[in-house]
PDB file of C-alpha atoms in Angstrom:
ATOM      1  CA  MET A   1      20.004  17.581  -7.971  1.00 74.00           C
ATOM      2  CA  GLN A   2      19.531  14.322  -9.855  1.00 82.00           C
ATOM      3  CA  ARG A   3      19.052  12.434  -6.560  1.00 82.00           C
ATOM      4  CA  ARG A   4      16.425  14.923  -5.439  1.00 84.00           C
ATOM      5  CA  LYS A   5      14.407  14.475  -8.639  1.00 90.00           C
ATOM      6  CA  ALA A   6      14.657  10.699  -8.347  1.00 87.00           C
ATOM      7  CA  LEU A   7      13.504  10.858  -4.732  1.00 88.00           C
ATOM      8  CA  ILE A   8      10.565  13.086  -5.614  1.00 90.00           C
ATOM      9  CA  ALA A   9       9.602  10.715  -8.445  1.00 92.00           C
ATOM     10  CA  TRP A  10       9.845   7.783  -6.017  1.00 92.00           C
ATOM     11  CA  ILE A  11       7.582   9.476  -3.465  1.00 91.00           C
ATOM     12  CA  VAL A  12       5.002  10.465  -6.072  1.00 94.00           C
ATOM     13  CA  GLY A  13       5.004   7.013  -7.694  1.00 95.00           C
ATOM     14  CA  VAL A  14       4.707   5.112  -4.431  1.00 96.00           C
ATOM     15  CA  GLY A  15       2.026   7.536  -3.248  1.00 95.00           C
ATOM     16  CA  LEU A  16      -0.040   6.883  -6.358  1.00 97.00           C
ATOM     17  CA  ILE A  17       0.331   3.122  -5.943  1.00 97.00           C
ATOM     18  CA  ALA A  18      -0.737   3.450  -2.296  1.00 97.00           C
ATOM     19  CA  LEU A  19      -3.791   5.483  -3.290  1.00 97.00           C
ATOM     20  CA  VAL A  20      -4.829   2.859  -5.837  1.00 97.00           C
ATOM     21  CA  LEU A  21      -4.376   0.060  -3.293  1.00 97.00           C
ATOM     22  CA  ALA A  22      -6.370   1.999  -0.695  1.00 97.00           C
ATOM     23  CA  GLY A  23      -9.157   2.443  -3.252  1.00 97.00           C
ATOM     24  CA  VAL A  24      -9.152  -1.279  -4.014  1.00 97.00           C
ATOM     25  CA  LEU A  25      -9.280  -2.080  -0.296  1.00 97.00           C
ATOM     26  CA  VAL A  26     -12.168   0.308   0.384  1.00 97.00           C
ATOM     27  CA  SER A  27     -14.051  -0.941  -2.679  1.00 97.00           C
ATOM     28  CA  ALA A  28     -13.680  -4.567  -1.599  1.00 96.00           C
ATOM     29  CA  ALA A  29     -14.772  -3.699   1.947  1.00 95.00           C
ATOM     30  CA  ILE A  30     -17.880  -1.942   0.655  1.00 95.00           C
ATOM     31  CA  THR A  31     -18.652  -4.872  -1.643  1.00 93.00           C
ATOM     32  CA  ALA A  32     -18.250  -7.329   1.221  1.00 91.00           C
ATOM     33  CA  ALA A  33     -20.482  -5.223   3.471  1.00 90.00           C
ATOM     34  CA  ILE A  34     -23.215  -5.159   0.853  1.00 90.00           C
ATOM     35  CA  LEU A  35     -22.931  -8.852   0.013  1.00 87.00           C
ATOM     36  CA  VAL A  36     -22.858 -10.023   3.627  1.00 86.00           C
ATOM     37  CA  ASP A  37     -26.291  -8.436   4.163  1.00 83.00           C
ATOM     38  CA  ARG A  38     -27.731 -10.317   1.177  1.00 83.00           C
ATOM     39  CA  VAL A  39     -26.503 -13.762   2.222  1.00 79.00           C
ATOM     40  CA  PRO A  40     -28.750 -15.467   4.787  1.00 78.00           C
ATOM     41  CA  GLY A  41     -26.571 -16.111   7.836  1.00 72.00           C
ATOM     42  CA  GLY A  42     -23.676 -14.207   6.285  1.00 68.00           C
ATOM     43  CA  ASP A  43     -23.471 -11.644   9.054  1.00 67.00           C
ATOM     44  CA  ALA A  44     -22.966 -14.447  11.581  1.00 67.00           C
ATOM     45  CA  GLY A  45     -20.309 -16.114   9.435  1.00 69.00           C
ATOM     46  CA  LEU A  46     -22.512 -19.151   8.808  1.00 67.00           C
ATOM     47  CA  ALA A  47     -22.801 -18.836   5.029  1.00 73.00           C
ATOM     48  CA  SER A  48     -20.818 -17.461   2.163  1.00 80.00           C
ATOM     49  CA  THR A  49     -20.854 -17.086  -1.604  1.00 86.00           C
ATOM     50  CA  PRO A  50     -18.043 -17.053  -4.165  1.00 90.00           C
ATOM     51  CA  ALA A  51     -18.494 -13.286  -4.572  1.00 89.00           C
ATOM     52  CA  LEU A  52     -18.189 -12.724  -0.828  1.00 88.00           C
ATOM     53  CA  ASP A  53     -15.139 -14.973  -0.634  1.00 90.00           C
ATOM     54  CA  GLY A  54     -13.630 -13.025  -3.525  1.00 94.00           C
ATOM     55  CA  ALA A  55     -14.232  -9.731  -1.739  1.00 93.00           C
ATOM     56  CA  TYR A  56     -12.554 -11.103   1.390  1.00 93.00           C
ATOM     57  CA  ALA A  57      -9.597 -12.356  -0.661  1.00 96.00           C
ATOM     58  CA  THR A  58      -9.264  -8.964  -2.355  1.00 97.00           C
ATOM     59  CA  MET A  59      -9.307  -7.240   1.020  1.00 97.00           C
ATOM     60  CA  THR A  60      -6.588  -9.589   2.262  1.00 97.00           C
ATOM     61  CA  TRP A  61      -4.104  -9.091  -0.568  1.00 97.00           C
ATOM     62  CA  SER A  62      -4.781  -5.375  -0.975  1.00 97.00           C
ATOM     63  CA  LEU A  63      -4.203  -4.693   2.724  1.00 97.00           C
ATOM     64  CA  ALA A  64      -0.960  -6.673   2.674  1.00 97.00           C
ATOM     65  CA  ALA A  65       0.188  -4.874  -0.482  1.00 97.00           C
ATOM     66  CA  LEU A  66      -0.740  -1.485   0.998  1.00 97.00           C
ATOM     67  CA  VAL A  67       1.314  -2.170   4.131  1.00 97.00           C
ATOM     68  CA  VAL A  68       4.330  -3.249   2.048  1.00 97.00           C
ATOM     69  CA  VAL A  69       4.077  -0.259  -0.293  1.00 97.00           C
ATOM     70  CA  ALA A  70       3.732   2.139   2.634  1.00 96.00           C
ATOM     71  CA  ALA A  71       6.732   0.595   4.403  1.00 96.00           C
ATOM     72  CA  LEU A  72       8.851   0.824   1.253  1.00 95.00           C
ATOM     73  CA  GLY A  73       7.596   4.306   0.491  1.00 94.00           C
ATOM     74  CA  VAL A  74       8.722   5.553   3.882  1.00 92.00           C
ATOM     75  CA  SER A  75      11.912   3.528   4.353  1.00 93.00           C
ATOM     76  CA  VAL A  76      13.572   4.157   0.972  1.00 90.00           C
ATOM     77  CA  PRO A  77      13.640   7.984   1.337  1.00 88.00           C
ATOM     78  CA  LEU A  78      14.890   7.648   4.925  1.00 88.00           C
ATOM     79  CA  ILE A  79      17.669   5.292   3.860  1.00 88.00           C
ATOM     80  CA  ALA A  80      18.550   7.535   0.923  1.00 84.00           C
ATOM     81  CA  ARG A  81      18.751  10.513   3.238  1.00 82.00           C
ATOM     82  CA  ARG A  82      20.974   8.666   5.676  1.00 83.00           C
ATOM     83  CA  VAL A  83      23.275   7.422   2.897  1.00 82.00           C
ATOM     84  CA  SER A  84      23.565  10.891   1.369  1.00 76.00           C
ATOM     85  CA  ARG A  85      24.672  12.364   4.707  1.00 75.00           C
ATOM     86  CA  ARG A  86      27.546   9.902   5.169  1.00 70.00           C
ATOM     87  CA  PRO A  87      30.966  11.237   4.331  1.00 69.00           C
ATOM     88  CA  SER A  88      32.440   9.738   1.201  1.00 64.00           C
ATOM     89  CA  PHE A  89      35.853   8.118   1.455  1.00 62.00           C
ATOM     90  CA  ARG A  90      37.077   8.620  -2.068  1.00 59.00           C
TER      91      ARG A  90
END
């Protein structure tokens, strides 16, 4: 029963972290979309501003973090399930 509660806590915690990272990613994408329209030549990739570069950097790290958190969030419960099904040799 203790393992089940720990697994549920893990899933809820990782899910919340993933939701926050998805919100950060969407927010940065919206910011970049707005800023790229305000920069002359920005839509063609010819010009940039520090704010636009910051939005792109935020999108980069938040996407990478979201992929890692999602991979860990899925793999840890699967590994825990597989380990719990193995016969113990005590």
